[in-house]
C-alpha cells in the first residue's frame, strides 16, 4: 500500500510560473523525501526534511512539512522546461538503526510549457 | 558521484525463464533496494538488504528472490518469469552509517518485458 499520496496527479504550467504539489501520508515518519523522475529514467533525490523540521529550501525548491496534518508540499519556483518530470514524495516508516525502507506515493506529473 | 548501475536498460524474456537483474553500486553503501514501478501503482518495494548476505522482504516479494554475496552487488531473480512481471525495475542504495536522514541513489532502471 502507498504511504504517500500526491496531489494533483498532473500539473501543467507555463515556464516561469511556480509549481506546487502536495503529499499526504498516513503513519508517523522519521523523514520525508522528494524525488524527481524524468521520463523512463531512475529517480533523483531532491530534498529531505526531518520530522522535526517545518520548512527547507534547496535552490528553487521549497519543502514544507506539517506533521499534525501528515502532509508536505513541494514548491518549484520560476519553473523551467527542464523541470518537466514526475515528482514523488517518500517516507521512511520506521526507526531501525540498520536501515529503513522508503515508501513512495503515486507521483505528480509536471509539464512545464515553454 | 555515486553510481548505481543496472546491467540492462531493456530486457525481453520468455514466460517461464529464470531472469537475473543485476545492480552494482560503487560507494560502499550498506543498504540496497529493489523496486518495481507500474502505471497507476507507483513504486513498490520488492526486497531490500541491510548488508552482505542479509535480505528482507518488501511489500511484493512473491515470485522474486534476491542475492547479496558482495556488498556492491544486489541481484534480483525472477524464478520463473510471468507476463505480470513485465515492469520497470529500479535498484537503489544508501549509506546506513550516515543515519536515517540520507536519501537514496537510484539506478537508471531496467524495463523488463515478459512475452
Short mmCIF file of C-alpha atoms in Angstrom, two decimals:
data_model
loop_
_atom_site.label_atom_id
_atom_site.label_comp_id
_atom_site.label_asym_id
_atom_site.label_seq_id
_atom_site.Cartn_x
_atom_site.Cartn_y
_atom_site.Cartn_z
CA UNK A 1 0.00 0.00 0.00
CA UNK A 2 1.19 3.51 -0.64
CA UNK A 3 2.12 5.67 2.31
CA UNK A 4 2.16 8.95 0.46
CA UNK A 5 -0.45 10.30 -1.89
CA UNK A 6 0.41 13.21 -4.13
CA UNK A 7 -1.99 15.84 -5.27
CA UNK A 8 -2.54 16.80 -8.03
CA UNK A 9 -1.78 13.76 -10.17
CA UNK A 10 -0.85 16.04 -13.05
CA UNK A 11 0.05 19.71 -13.40
CA UNK A 12 0.60 21.84 -16.48
CA UNK A 13 2.16 25.30 -16.17
CA UNK A 14 3.96 27.91 -18.25
CA UNK A 15 7.69 28.44 -17.94
CA UNK A 16 8.42 30.98 -15.21
CA UNK A 17 5.38 30.08 -13.13
CA UNK A 18 5.54 28.33 -9.78
CA UNK A 19 4.51 24.70 -9.38
CA UNK A 20 3.09 23.40 -6.12
CA UNK A 21 2.33 19.81 -5.31
CA UNK A 22 1.18 18.19 -2.09
CA UNK A 23 1.77 14.90 -0.37
CA UNK A 24 -0.25 13.29 2.40
CA UNK A 25 0.84 10.28 4.41
CA UNK A 26 -0.75 8.02 6.97
CA UNK A 27 1.66 6.95 9.70
CA UNK A 28 4.39 8.50 11.82
CA UNK A 29 7.55 9.26 9.91
CA UNK A 30 11.19 9.87 10.59
CA UNK A 31 11.66 11.98 7.50
CA UNK A 32 10.00 12.78 4.19
CA UNK A 33 11.87 12.96 0.90
CA UNK A 34 11.08 14.27 -2.56
CA UNK A 35 12.38 12.71 -5.76
CA UNK A 36 12.21 13.63 -9.44
CA UNK A 37 11.94 11.16 -12.29
CA UNK A 38 12.46 12.12 -15.89
CA UNK A 39 10.56 10.02 -18.39
CA UNK A 40 11.65 6.38 -18.34
CA UNK A 41 14.63 7.00 -16.09
CA UNK A 42 15.63 6.43 -12.48
CA UNK A 43 14.70 8.70 -9.60
CA UNK A 44 16.86 11.56 -8.41
CA UNK A 45 16.84 12.63 -4.78
CA UNK A 46 15.89 16.31 -4.43
CA UNK A 47 15.45 17.15 -0.78
CA UNK A 48 14.90 15.57 2.62
CA UNK A 49 13.02 17.12 5.52
CA UNK A 50 13.16 15.66 9.01
CA UNK A 51 10.06 15.21 11.12
CA UNK A 52 11.18 17.98 13.48
CA UNK A 53 11.64 20.49 10.63
CA UNK A 54 8.88 22.64 9.17
CA UNK A 55 10.47 24.11 6.07
CA UNK A 56 13.53 23.53 3.95
CA UNK A 57 14.99 25.20 0.87
CA UNK A 58 17.29 23.97 -1.85
CA UNK A 59 17.83 26.30 -4.80
CA UNK A 60 14.43 26.85 -6.42
CA UNK A 61 12.81 24.17 -4.27
CA UNK A 62 10.91 24.79 -1.06
CA UNK A 63 9.50 21.97 1.01
CA UNK A 64 7.17 22.29 3.96
CA UNK A 65 6.13 19.64 6.42
CA UNK A 66 3.12 19.67 8.72
CA UNK A 67 3.25 16.57 10.91
CA UNK A 68 -0.04 17.43 12.63
CA UNK A 69 -1.79 17.19 9.26
CA UNK A 70 0.54 14.47 7.97
CA UNK A 71 1.22 16.46 4.84
CA UNK A 72 4.04 18.05 2.90
CA UNK A 73 4.27 20.37 -0.06
CA UNK A 74 6.91 20.90 -2.72
CA UNK A 75 7.14 24.28 -4.42
CA UNK A 76 9.25 24.80 -7.52
CA UNK A 77 9.71 28.49 -8.19
CA UNK A 78 10.36 30.07 -11.58
CA UNK A 79 9.87 26.78 -13.37
CA UNK A 80 11.84 25.82 -16.47
CA UNK A 81 11.10 23.39 -19.28
CA UNK A 82 13.79 21.12 -17.78
CA UNK A 83 11.62 20.76 -14.66
CA UNK A 84 9.19 18.66 -16.68
CA UNK A 85 9.18 15.34 -14.83
CA UNK A 86 7.27 13.26 -12.30
CA UNK A 87 7.75 14.17 -8.67
CA UNK A 88 7.38 11.66 -5.84
CA UNK A 89 7.24 12.02 -2.11
CA UNK A 90 8.54 9.16 0.02
CA UNK A 91 8.61 8.46 3.72
CA UNK A 92 10.63 6.23 5.99
CA UNK A 93 8.25 4.20 8.08
CA UNK A 94 10.40 3.11 10.98
CA UNK A 95 13.33 3.85 13.23
CA UNK A 96 15.54 0.81 12.91
CA UNK A 97 19.22 1.61 13.12
CA UNK A 98 20.09 -0.96 10.46
CA UNK A 99 18.19 0.82 7.76
CA UNK A 100 14.73 1.73 6.66
CA UNK A 101 12.74 1.26 3.54
CA UNK A 102 11.19 4.16 1.68
CA UNK A 103 7.53 4.06 0.77
CA UNK A 104 6.56 6.13 -2.25
CA UNK A 105 3.45 7.95 -3.30
CA UNK A 106 1.95 7.76 -6.75
CA UNK A 107 3.64 10.90 -8.03
CA UNK A 108 2.68 14.19 -9.67
CA UNK A 109 3.40 14.60 -13.37
CA UNK A 110 4.53 18.15 -14.07
CA UNK A 111 4.61 19.62 -17.57
CA UNK A 112 6.32 22.97 -17.99
CA UNK A 113 5.45 24.54 -21.32
CA UNK A 114 7.98 26.90 -22.92
CA UNK B 1 29.44 10.92 -7.93
CA UNK B 2 27.81 7.85 -6.50
CA UNK B 3 26.81 5.45 -9.19
CA UNK B 4 24.22 2.75 -9.15
CA UNK B 5 24.44 0.73 -12.32
CA UNK B 6 21.81 -1.65 -13.58
CA UNK B 7 23.18 -4.11 -16.07
CA UNK B 8 20.44 -3.84 -18.70
CA UNK B 9 18.35 -0.91 -19.84
CA UNK B 10 15.85 -3.07 -21.74
CA UNK B 11 15.26 -6.80 -21.46
CA UNK B 12 12.84 -9.16 -23.19
CA UNK B 13 12.36 -12.63 -21.73
CA UNK B 14 10.03 -15.54 -22.32
CA UNK B 15 7.45 -16.83 -19.87
CA UNK B 16 9.00 -19.44 -17.57
CA UNK B 17 12.57 -18.25 -17.99
CA UNK B 18 14.75 -17.56 -14.96
CA UNK B 19 15.75 -13.91 -15.10
CA UNK B 20 18.60 -12.15 -13.32
CA UNK B 21 18.61 -8.38 -12.88
CA UNK B 22 21.93 -7.06 -11.66
CA UNK B 23 22.64 -3.90 -9.71
CA UNK B 24 26.08 -2.62 -8.72
CA UNK B 25 26.95 0.43 -6.62
CA UNK B 26 30.41 1.89 -6.24
CA UNK B 27 30.18 3.82 -2.97
CA UNK B 28 30.27 1.13 -0.28
CA UNK B 29 26.59 1.56 0.58
CA UNK B 30 25.25 -0.95 3.09
CA UNK B 31 21.59 -0.75 2.14
CA UNK B 32 20.29 -1.78 -1.26
CA UNK B 33 16.74 -2.00 -2.58
CA UNK B 34 14.73 -3.34 -5.49
CA UNK B 35 11.52 -1.61 -6.55
CA UNK B 36 9.18 -2.15 -9.44
CA UNK B 37 7.23 0.70 -11.00
CA UNK B 38 3.93 0.27 -12.78
CA UNK B 39 1.49 2.85 -14.13
CA UNK B 40 -1.17 3.64 -11.55
CA UNK B 41 0.59 1.64 -8.85
CA UNK B 42 3.68 3.76 -8.29
CA UNK B 43 6.86 2.28 -6.86
CA UNK B 44 6.53 -0.85 -4.80
CA UNK B 45 9.31 -2.42 -2.77
CA UNK B 46 10.18 -6.00 -3.69
CA UNK B 47 13.19 -6.78 -1.48
CA UNK B 48 15.88 -4.93 0.38
CA UNK B 49 19.18 -5.75 2.01
CA UNK B 50 20.79 -4.15 5.05
CA UNK B 51 24.20 -5.64 4.39
CA UNK B 52 26.01 -8.52 2.76
CA UNK B 53 24.06 -11.77 2.89
CA UNK B 54 21.17 -10.04 4.63
CA UNK B 55 17.81 -9.62 2.95
CA UNK B 56 14.32 -8.69 3.92
CA UNK B 57 11.04 -8.96 2.06
CA UNK B 58 9.35 -5.83 0.91
CA UNK B 59 5.71 -5.36 0.01
CA UNK B 60 5.54 -7.63 -3.05
CA UNK B 61 8.19 -10.38 -2.80
CA UNK B 62 6.14 -13.17 -4.37
CA UNK B 63 7.76 -14.60 -7.46
CA UNK B 64 11.11 -12.95 -6.71
CA UNK B 65 14.26 -13.74 -4.77
CA UNK B 66 17.47 -11.80 -4.21
CA UNK B 67 21.15 -12.39 -3.67
CA UNK B 68 23.71 -10.18 -1.91
CA UNK B 69 27.01 -12.06 -1.86
CA UNK B 70 29.14 -8.93 -2.14
CA UNK B 71 28.47 -5.51 -0.72
CA UNK B 72 28.46 -3.75 -4.07
CA UNK B 73 26.11 -6.13 -5.87
CA UNK B 74 22.42 -6.85 -5.30
CA UNK B 75 20.73 -9.23 -7.71
CA UNK B 76 17.02 -9.65 -8.27
CA UNK B 77 15.94 -13.06 -9.52
CA UNK B 78 12.68 -13.91 -11.20
CA UNK B 79 12.48 -17.64 -10.62
CA UNK B 80 10.00 -18.28 -13.44
CA UNK B 81 9.12 -15.12 -15.32
CA UNK B 82 5.47 -14.40 -15.93
CA UNK B 83 3.76 -11.74 -18.02
CA UNK B 84 2.56 -9.92 -14.89
CA UNK B 85 6.20 -9.26 -14.05
CA UNK B 86 6.53 -7.01 -17.07
CA UNK B 87 7.55 -3.75 -15.44
CA UNK B 88 10.23 -1.14 -14.84
CA UNK B 89 12.65 -2.37 -12.17
CA UNK B 90 14.60 0.17 -10.15
CA UNK B 91 17.55 -0.51 -7.89
CA UNK B 92 18.62 1.92 -5.17
CA UNK B 93 21.23 2.17 -2.45
CA UNK B 94 22.07 4.32 0.57
CA UNK B 95 24.55 4.62 3.40
CA UNK B 96 23.47 3.13 6.69
CA UNK B 97 26.16 4.66 8.85
CA UNK B 98 25.16 8.21 7.97
CA UNK B 99 21.94 7.59 9.77
CA UNK B 100 18.36 7.68 8.69
CA UNK B 101 18.43 11.14 7.20
CA UNK B 102 20.05 10.36 3.91
CA UNK B 103 18.49 9.97 0.51
CA UNK B 104 18.62 7.02 -1.85
CA UNK B 105 20.63 6.85 -5.04
CA UNK B 106 18.77 5.13 -7.86
CA UNK B 107 19.94 3.34 -10.96
CA UNK B 108 18.52 4.19 -14.38
CA UNK B 109 16.11 1.27 -14.33
CA UNK B 110 15.60 -1.92 -16.33
CA UNK B 111 12.48 -2.16 -18.43
CA UNK B 112 11.62 -5.85 -18.49
CA UNK B 113 9.09 -7.31 -20.90
CA UNK B 114 7.98 -10.91 -20.44
CA UNK B 115 6.38 -12.42 -23.52
#
